[in-house]
PDB file of N, CA, C and O in Angstrom, chain B, residues numbered from 101:
ATOM      1  N   MET B 101      23.078 -53.745   9.466  1.00  0.00           N
ATOM      2  CA  MET B 101      22.593 -52.606   8.926  1.00  0.00           C
ATOM      3  C   MET B 101      22.406 -53.101   7.381  1.00  0.00           C
ATOM      4  O   MET B 101      21.277 -52.992   6.903  1.00  0.00           O
ATOM      5  N   LYS B 102      23.417 -53.620   6.605  1.00  0.00           N
ATOM      6  CA  LYS B 102      23.110 -53.934   5.207  1.00  0.00           C
ATOM      7  C   LYS B 102      21.755 -54.803   5.067  1.00  0.00           C
ATOM      8  O   LYS B 102      21.339 -54.799   3.908  1.00  0.00           O
ATOM      9  N   GLU B 103      21.032 -55.487   5.900  1.00  0.00           N
ATOM     10  CA  GLU B 103      19.866 -56.073   5.935  1.00  0.00           C
ATOM     11  C   GLU B 103      18.773 -55.181   5.885  1.00  0.00           C
ATOM     12  O   GLU B 103      17.727 -55.466   5.302  1.00  0.00           O
ATOM     13  N   SER B 104      19.009 -53.899   6.590  1.00  0.00           N
ATOM     14  CA  SER B 104      17.870 -52.810   6.718  1.00  0.00           C
ATOM     15  C   SER B 104      17.934 -52.032   5.445  1.00  0.00           C
ATOM     16  O   SER B 104      16.922 -51.538   4.949  1.00  0.00           O
ATOM     17  N   VAL B 105      19.228 -51.912   4.870  1.00  0.00           N
ATOM     18  CA  VAL B 105      19.072 -50.880   3.735  1.00  0.00           C
ATOM     19  C   VAL B 105      18.402 -51.998   2.646  1.00  0.00           C
ATOM     20  O   VAL B 105      17.542 -51.454   1.953  1.00  0.00           O
ATOM     21  N   ILE B 106      18.543 -53.036   2.424  1.00  0.00           N
ATOM     22  CA  ILE B 106      17.850 -54.093   1.628  1.00  0.00           C
ATOM     23  C   ILE B 106      16.537 -53.980   1.774  1.00  0.00           C
ATOM     24  O   ILE B 106      15.891 -53.812   0.740  1.00  0.00           O
ATOM     25  N   LEU B 107      15.864 -54.037   2.977  1.00  0.00           N
ATOM     26  CA  LEU B 107      14.539 -53.825   3.540  1.00  0.00           C
ATOM     27  C   LEU B 107      13.929 -52.689   3.158  1.00  0.00           C
ATOM     28  O   LEU B 107      12.712 -52.649   2.979  1.00  0.00           O
ATOM     29  N   LEU B 108      14.623 -51.779   3.017  1.00  0.00           N
ATOM     30  CA  LEU B 108      14.175 -50.241   2.822  1.00  0.00           C
ATOM     31  C   LEU B 108      14.072 -49.967   1.384  1.00  0.00           C
ATOM     32  O   LEU B 108      13.292 -49.119   0.947  1.00  0.00           O
ATOM     33  N   GLU B 109      14.800 -50.628   0.684  1.00  0.00           N
ATOM     34  CA  GLU B 109      15.212 -50.538  -0.935  1.00  0.00           C
ATOM     35  C   GLU B 109      13.996 -51.485  -1.643  1.00  0.00           C
ATOM     36  O   GLU B 109      13.375 -51.078  -2.625  1.00  0.00           O
ATOM     37  N   GLN B 110      13.753 -52.715  -1.056  1.00  0.00           N
ATOM     38  CA  GLN B 110      12.963 -53.597  -1.615  1.00  0.00           C
ATOM     39  C   GLN B 110      11.777 -54.210  -1.326  1.00  0.00           C
ATOM     40  O   GLN B 110      11.121 -54.984  -2.023  1.00  0.00           O
ATOM     41  N   SER B 111      11.477 -53.607   0.236  1.00  0.00           N
ATOM     42  CA  SER B 111      10.009 -53.795   0.765  1.00  0.00           C
ATOM     43  C   SER B 111       9.195 -52.726   1.170  1.00  0.00           C
ATOM     44  O   SER B 111       9.703 -51.612   1.294  1.00  0.00           O
ATOM     45  N   ASP B 112       8.094 -52.894   1.377  1.00  0.00           N
ATOM     46  CA  ASP B 112       7.197 -52.191   1.751  1.00  0.00           C
ATOM     47  C   ASP B 112       6.730 -51.984   3.164  1.00  0.00           C
ATOM     48  O   ASP B 112       5.726 -51.395   3.564  1.00  0.00           O
ATOM     49  N   LEU B 113       7.860 -52.716   3.958  1.00  0.00           N
ATOM     50  CA  LEU B 113       7.621 -52.904   5.515  1.00  0.00           C
ATOM     51  C   LEU B 113       7.922 -51.259   6.243  1.00  0.00           C
ATOM     52  O   LEU B 113       8.664 -50.348   5.878  1.00  0.00           O
ATOM     53  N   THR B 114       7.254 -51.351   7.070  1.00  0.00           N
ATOM     54  CA  THR B 114       7.335 -49.884   7.673  1.00  0.00           C
ATOM     55  C   THR B 114       8.965 -49.746   8.489  1.00  0.00           C
ATOM     56  O   THR B 114       9.776 -50.669   8.573  1.00  0.00           O
ATOM     57  N   ILE B 115       9.110 -48.640   8.918  1.00  0.00           N
ATOM     58  CA  ILE B 115      10.554 -48.324   9.688  1.00  0.00           C
ATOM     59  C   ILE B 115      10.577 -49.282  11.017  1.00  0.00           C
ATOM     60  O   ILE B 115      11.474 -50.012  11.436  1.00  0.00           O
ATOM     61  N   GLU B 116       9.192 -48.999  11.558  1.00  0.00           N
ATOM     62  CA  GLU B 116       9.227 -49.816  12.800  1.00  0.00           C
ATOM     63  C   GLU B 116       9.277 -51.463  12.405  1.00  0.00           C
ATOM     64  O   GLU B 116       9.967 -52.183  13.127  1.00  0.00           O
ATOM     65  N   GLU B 117       8.649 -51.984  11.416  1.00  0.00           N
ATOM     66  CA  GLU B 117       8.938 -53.350  11.221  1.00  0.00           C
ATOM     67  C   GLU B 117      10.439 -53.854  10.927  1.00  0.00           C
ATOM     68  O   GLU B 117      10.990 -54.860  11.375  1.00  0.00           O
ATOM     69  N   ILE B 118      10.932 -52.910  10.079  1.00  0.00           N
ATOM     70  CA  ILE B 118      12.432 -53.277   9.757  1.00  0.00           C
ATOM     71  C   ILE B 118      13.398 -52.994  11.015  1.00  0.00           C
ATOM     72  O   ILE B 118      14.426 -53.655  11.163  1.00  0.00           O
ATOM     73  N   ALA B 119      13.023 -51.992  11.904  1.00  0.00           N
ATOM     74  CA  ALA B 119      14.027 -52.041  12.997  1.00  0.00           C
ATOM     75  C   ALA B 119      13.706 -53.310  13.791  1.00  0.00           C
ATOM     76  O   ALA B 119      14.724 -53.886  14.172  1.00  0.00           O
ATOM     77  N   GLU B 120      12.651 -53.843  14.108  1.00  0.00           N
ATOM     78  CA  GLU B 120      12.458 -55.188  14.812  1.00  0.00           C
ATOM     79  C   GLU B 120      12.974 -56.419  13.814  1.00  0.00           C
ATOM     80  O   GLU B 120      13.654 -57.346  14.255  1.00  0.00           O
ATOM     81  N   LYS B 121      12.632 -56.334  12.627  1.00  0.00           N
ATOM     82  CA  LYS B 121      13.163 -57.287  11.918  1.00  0.00           C
ATOM     83  C   LYS B 121      14.694 -57.972  11.981  1.00  0.00           C
ATOM     84  O   LYS B 121      15.018 -59.159  11.993  1.00  0.00           O
ATOM     85  N   VAL B 122      15.650 -56.535  12.022  1.00  0.00           N
ATOM     86  CA  VAL B 122      16.948 -56.448  12.273  1.00  0.00           C
ATOM     87  C   VAL B 122      17.379 -56.571  13.130  1.00  0.00           C
ATOM     88  O   VAL B 122      18.589 -56.796  13.104  1.00  0.00           O
ATOM     89  N   GLY B 123      16.586 -56.498  14.637  1.00  0.00           N
ATOM     90  CA  GLY B 123      17.153 -56.852  15.687  1.00  0.00           C
ATOM     91  C   GLY B 123      17.052 -55.517  16.671  1.00  0.00           C
ATOM     92  O   GLY B 123      17.448 -55.704  17.821  1.00  0.00           O
ATOM     93  N   PHE B 124      16.631 -54.375  16.387  1.00  0.00           N
ATOM     94  CA  PHE B 124      16.821 -53.329  17.311  1.00  0.00           C
ATOM     95  C   PHE B 124      15.684 -53.414  18.313  1.00  0.00           C
ATOM     96  O   PHE B 124      14.580 -53.870  18.016  1.00  0.00           O
ATOM     97  N   GLY B 125      16.030 -52.920  19.603  1.00  0.00           N
ATOM     98  CA  GLY B 125      14.752 -53.011  20.701  1.00  0.00           C
ATOM     99  C   GLY B 125      13.833 -51.692  20.428  1.00  0.00           C
ATOM    100  O   GLY B 125      12.616 -51.691  20.615  1.00  0.00           O
ATOM    101  N   THR B 126      14.439 -50.778  20.048  1.00  0.00           N
ATOM    102  CA  THR B 126      13.653 -49.828  19.582  1.00  0.00           C
ATOM    103  C   THR B 126      13.629 -49.053  18.419  1.00  0.00           C
ATOM    104  O   THR B 126      14.710 -49.237  17.860  1.00  0.00           O
ATOM    105  N   VAL B 127      12.882 -48.218  17.722  1.00  0.00           N
ATOM    106  CA  VAL B 127      12.732 -47.675  16.713  1.00  0.00           C
ATOM    107  C   VAL B 127      13.782 -46.588  16.425  1.00  0.00           C
ATOM    108  O   VAL B 127      14.549 -46.446  15.473  1.00  0.00           O
ATOM    109  N   ARG B 128      13.543 -45.733  17.746  1.00  0.00           N
ATOM    110  CA  ARG B 128      14.615 -44.726  17.923  1.00  0.00           C
ATOM    111  C   ARG B 128      16.226 -44.995  17.748  1.00  0.00           C
ATOM    112  O   ARG B 128      17.059 -44.374  17.086  1.00  0.00           O
ATOM    113  N   THR B 129      16.349 -46.107  18.555  1.00  0.00           N
ATOM    114  CA  THR B 129      17.820 -46.909  18.720  1.00  0.00           C
ATOM    115  C   THR B 129      18.121 -47.374  17.135  1.00  0.00           C
ATOM    116  O   THR B 129      19.306 -47.241  16.830  1.00  0.00           O
ATOM    117  N   PHE B 130      17.394 -47.812  16.246  1.00  0.00           N
ATOM    118  CA  PHE B 130      17.622 -48.167  14.959  1.00  0.00           C
ATOM    119  C   PHE B 130      17.924 -46.959  14.163  1.00  0.00           C
ATOM    120  O   PHE B 130      18.900 -46.846  13.421  1.00  0.00           O
ATOM    121  N   GLN B 131      16.923 -45.971  14.392  1.00  0.00           N
ATOM    122  CA  GLN B 131      17.053 -44.664  13.467  1.00  0.00           C
ATOM    123  C   GLN B 131      18.438 -44.102  13.949  1.00  0.00           C
ATOM    124  O   GLN B 131      19.279 -43.799  13.103  1.00  0.00           O
ATOM    125  N   ARG B 132      18.663 -43.973  15.126  1.00  0.00           N
ATOM    126  CA  ARG B 132      20.214 -42.909  15.499  1.00  0.00           C
ATOM    127  C   ARG B 132      21.182 -43.975  14.849  1.00  0.00           C
ATOM    128  O   ARG B 132      21.952 -43.518  14.004  1.00  0.00           O
ATOM    129  N   GLN B 133      21.253 -45.233  15.098  1.00  0.00           N
ATOM    130  CA  GLN B 133      22.426 -45.921  14.520  1.00  0.00           C
ATOM    131  C   GLN B 133      22.170 -46.066  12.639  1.00  0.00           C
ATOM    132  O   GLN B 133      23.185 -46.303  11.984  1.00  0.00           O
ATOM    133  N   PHE B 134      21.360 -45.975  12.182  1.00  0.00           N
ATOM    134  CA  PHE B 134      21.246 -45.667  10.501  1.00  0.00           C
ATOM    135  C   PHE B 134      21.867 -44.322  10.342  1.00  0.00           C
ATOM    136  O   PHE B 134      22.913 -44.287   9.694  1.00  0.00           O
ATOM    137  N   MET B 135      21.445 -43.323  10.778  1.00  0.00           N
ATOM    138  CA  MET B 135      21.790 -41.911  11.085  1.00  0.00           C
ATOM    139  C   MET B 135      23.401 -41.740  10.892  1.00  0.00           C
ATOM    140  O   MET B 135      23.964 -41.163   9.961  1.00  0.00           O
ATOM    141  N   ALA B 136      23.974 -42.362  11.965  1.00  0.00           N
ATOM    142  CA  ALA B 136      25.321 -42.482  12.184  1.00  0.00           C
ATOM    143  C   ALA B 136      26.093 -43.090  11.210  1.00  0.00           C
ATOM    144  O   ALA B 136      27.191 -42.620  10.911  1.00  0.00           O
ATOM    145  N   MET B 137      25.578 -44.230  10.601  1.00  0.00           N
ATOM    146  CA  MET B 137      26.309 -45.070   9.501  1.00  0.00           C
ATOM    147  C   MET B 137      26.223 -44.374   8.299  1.00  0.00           C
ATOM    148  O   MET B 137      27.169 -44.186   7.535  1.00  0.00           O
ATOM    149  N   TYR B 138      24.826 -43.910   8.105  1.00  0.00           N
ATOM    150  CA  TYR B 138      24.394 -43.360   6.476  1.00  0.00           C
ATOM    151  C   TYR B 138      24.415 -42.023   6.388  1.00  0.00           C
ATOM    152  O   TYR B 138      24.334 -41.554   5.253  1.00  0.00           O
ATOM    153  N   ASN B 139      24.508 -41.252   7.343  1.00  0.00           N
ATOM    154  CA  ASN B 139      24.324 -39.814   7.418  1.00  0.00           C
ATOM    155  C   ASN B 139      22.698 -39.369   6.983  1.00  0.00           C
ATOM    156  O   ASN B 139      22.542 -38.188   6.674  1.00  0.00           O
ATOM    157  N   THR B 140      21.726 -40.102   6.957  1.00  0.00           N
ATOM    158  CA  THR B 140      20.641 -39.877   6.681  1.00  0.00           C
ATOM    159  C   THR B 140      19.505 -40.516   7.603  1.00  0.00           C
ATOM    160  O   THR B 140      19.814 -41.394   8.409  1.00  0.00           O
ATOM    161  N   SER B 141      18.288 -40.105   7.488  1.00  0.00           N
ATOM    162  CA  SER B 141      17.186 -41.509   8.196  1.00  0.00           C
ATOM    163  C   SER B 141      16.874 -42.286   7.475  1.00  0.00           C
ATOM    164  O   SER B 141      17.015 -42.083   6.269  1.00  0.00           O
ATOM    165  N   PRO B 142      16.315 -43.505   7.975  1.00  0.00           N
ATOM    166  CA  PRO B 142      16.018 -44.330   7.500  1.00  0.00           C
ATOM    167  C   PRO B 142      14.555 -44.026   6.160  1.00  0.00           C
ATOM    168  O   PRO B 142      14.402 -44.498   5.034  1.00  0.00           O
ATOM    169  N   THR B 143      13.681 -43.005   7.005  1.00  0.00           N
ATOM    170  CA  THR B 143      12.850 -42.543   5.911  1.00  0.00           C
ATOM    171  C   THR B 143      13.217 -41.924   4.742  1.00  0.00           C
ATOM    172  O   THR B 143      12.865 -42.376   3.652  1.00  0.00           O
ATOM    173  N   ASP B 144      13.976 -40.807   4.873  1.00  0.00           N
ATOM    174  CA  ASP B 144      14.751 -40.154   4.001  1.00  0.00           C
ATOM    175  C   ASP B 144      15.539 -41.174   2.899  1.00  0.00           C
ATOM    176  O   ASP B 144      15.540 -40.971   1.685  1.00  0.00           O
ATOM    177  N   TYR B 145      16.045 -42.037   3.407  1.00  0.00           N
ATOM    178  CA  TYR B 145      17.160 -43.038   2.802  1.00  0.00           C
ATOM    179  C   TYR B 145      16.101 -43.800   1.762  1.00  0.00           C
ATOM    180  O   TYR B 145      16.528 -44.102   0.647  1.00  0.00           O
ATOM    181  N   ARG B 146      14.719 -44.113   2.119  1.00  0.00           N
ATOM    182  CA  ARG B 146      13.888 -44.883   1.357  1.00  0.00           C
ATOM    183  C   ARG B 146      13.374 -43.827   0.399  1.00  0.00           C
ATOM    184  O   ARG B 146      13.171 -44.224  -0.749  1.00  0.00           O
ATOM    185  N   LYS B 147      13.143 -42.636   0.647  1.00  0.00           N
ATOM    186  CA  LYS B 147      12.440 -41.769  -0.210  1.00  0.00           C
ATOM    187  C   LYS B 147      13.369 -41.625  -1.330  1.00  0.00           C
ATOM    188  O   LYS B 147      12.893 -41.738  -2.460  1.00  0.00           O
ATOM    189  N   ILE B 148      14.956 -41.332  -1.158  1.00  0.00           N
ATOM    190  CA  ILE B 148      15.847 -40.853  -1.973  1.00  0.00           C
ATOM    191  C   ILE B 148      15.923 -42.120  -3.286  1.00  0.00           C
ATOM    192  O   ILE B 148      15.966 -42.041  -4.513  1.00  0.00           O
ATOM    193  N   LYS B 149      15.914 -43.325  -2.264  1.00  0.00           N
ATOM    194  CA  LYS B 149      16.267 -44.616  -3.662  1.00  0.00           C
ATOM    195  C   LYS B 149      14.775 -44.877  -4.149  1.00  0.00           C
ATOM    196  O   LYS B 149      14.677 -45.737  -5.023  1.00  0.00           O
ATOM    197  N   GLN B 150      13.879 -44.417  -3.826  1.00  0.00           N
ATOM    198  CA  GLN B 150      12.470 -44.341  -4.434  1.00  0.00           C
ATOM    199  C   GLN B 150      12.174 -43.364  -5.220  1.00  0.00           C
ATOM    200  O   GLN B 150      11.018 -43.312  -5.639  1.00  0.00           O
ATOM    201  N   GLY B 151      13.144 -42.335  -5.622  1.00  0.00           N
ATOM    202  CA  GLY B 151      13.084 -41.215  -6.272  1.00  0.00           C
ATOM    203  C   GLY B 151      11.948 -40.254  -5.716  1.00  0.00           C
ATOM    204  O   GLY B 151      11.303 -39.489  -6.433  1.00  0.00           O
ATOM    205  N   GLN B 152      11.820 -40.364  -4.619  1.00  0.00           N
ATOM    206  CA  GLN B 152      10.390 -39.475  -3.843  1.00  0.00           C
ATOM    207  C   GLN B 152      11.055 -38.045  -3.065  1.00  0.00           C
ATOM    208  O   GLN B 152      10.494 -37.583  -2.072  1.00  0.00           O
ATOM    209  N   THR B 153      12.072 -37.533  -3.531  1.00  0.00           N
ATOM    210  CA  THR B 153      12.774 -36.477  -2.920  1.00  0.00           C
ATOM    211  C   THR B 153      11.576 -35.285  -2.651  1.00  0.00           C
ATOM    212  O   THR B 153      10.770 -34.983  -3.531  1.00  0.00           O
ATOM    213  N   ASP B 154      11.585 -34.792  -1.588  1.00  0.00           N
ATOM    214  CA  ASP B 154      10.572 -33.836  -1.338  1.00  0.00           C
ATOM    215  C   ASP B 154      11.236 -32.523  -1.656  1.00  0.00           C
ATOM    216  O   ASP B 154      10.533 -31.624  -1.196  1.00  0.00           O
ATOM    217  N   ILE B 155      12.453 -31.985  -2.339  1.00  0.00           N
ATOM    218  CA  ILE B 155      13.021 -31.136  -2.522  1.00  0.00           C
ATOM    219  C   ILE B 155      12.204 -30.209  -3.474  1.00  0.00           C
ATOM    220  O   ILE B 155      11.716 -30.610  -4.530  1.00  0.00           O
ATOM    221  N   ASN B 156      12.067 -28.544  -2.863  1.00  0.00           N
ATOM    222  CA  ASN B 156      11.019 -28.022  -3.549  1.00  0.00           C
ATOM    223  C   ASN B 156      12.007 -26.820  -4.168  1.00  0.00           C
ATOM    224  O   ASN B 156      12.676 -26.219  -3.329  1.00  0.00           O
ATOM    225  N   PHE B 157      12.146 -26.436  -5.520  1.00  0.00           N
ATOM    226  CA  PHE B 157      12.837 -25.376  -5.893  1.00  0.00           C
ATOM    227  C   PHE B 157      11.910 -24.554  -6.417  1.00  0.00           C
ATOM    228  O   PHE B 157      11.133 -24.808  -7.337  1.00  0.00           O
ATOM    229  N   ASN B 158      12.056 -23.236  -5.599  1.00  0.00           N
ATOM    230  CA  ASN B 158      11.056 -22.317  -6.049  1.00  0.00           C
ATOM    231  C   ASN B 158      11.991 -21.322  -6.572  1.00  0.00           C
ATOM    232  O   ASN B 158      13.057 -20.934  -6.095  1.00  0.00           O
ATOM    233  N   ILE B 159      11.320 -20.948  -7.761  1.00  0.00           N
ATOM    234  CA  ILE B 159      12.381 -20.158  -8.499  1.00  0.00           C
ATOM    235  C   ILE B 159      11.487 -18.790  -8.792  1.00  0.00           C
ATOM    236  O   ILE B 159      11.988 -17.843  -9.399  1.00  0.00           O
TER     237      ILE B 159
END
């Protein structure tokens, strides 16, 4: 999982490519394991780390 975090933060690889590169058989398994460990999806983790949160504050 540590390698996947580095790849999410430092590469432009897709989630599918990262899942394959770190040894998961399916993207879904990778997503489930990532969610269990980090309490967020790989996609949301990448957005947060890149400062691209989609939080919309309507005042």
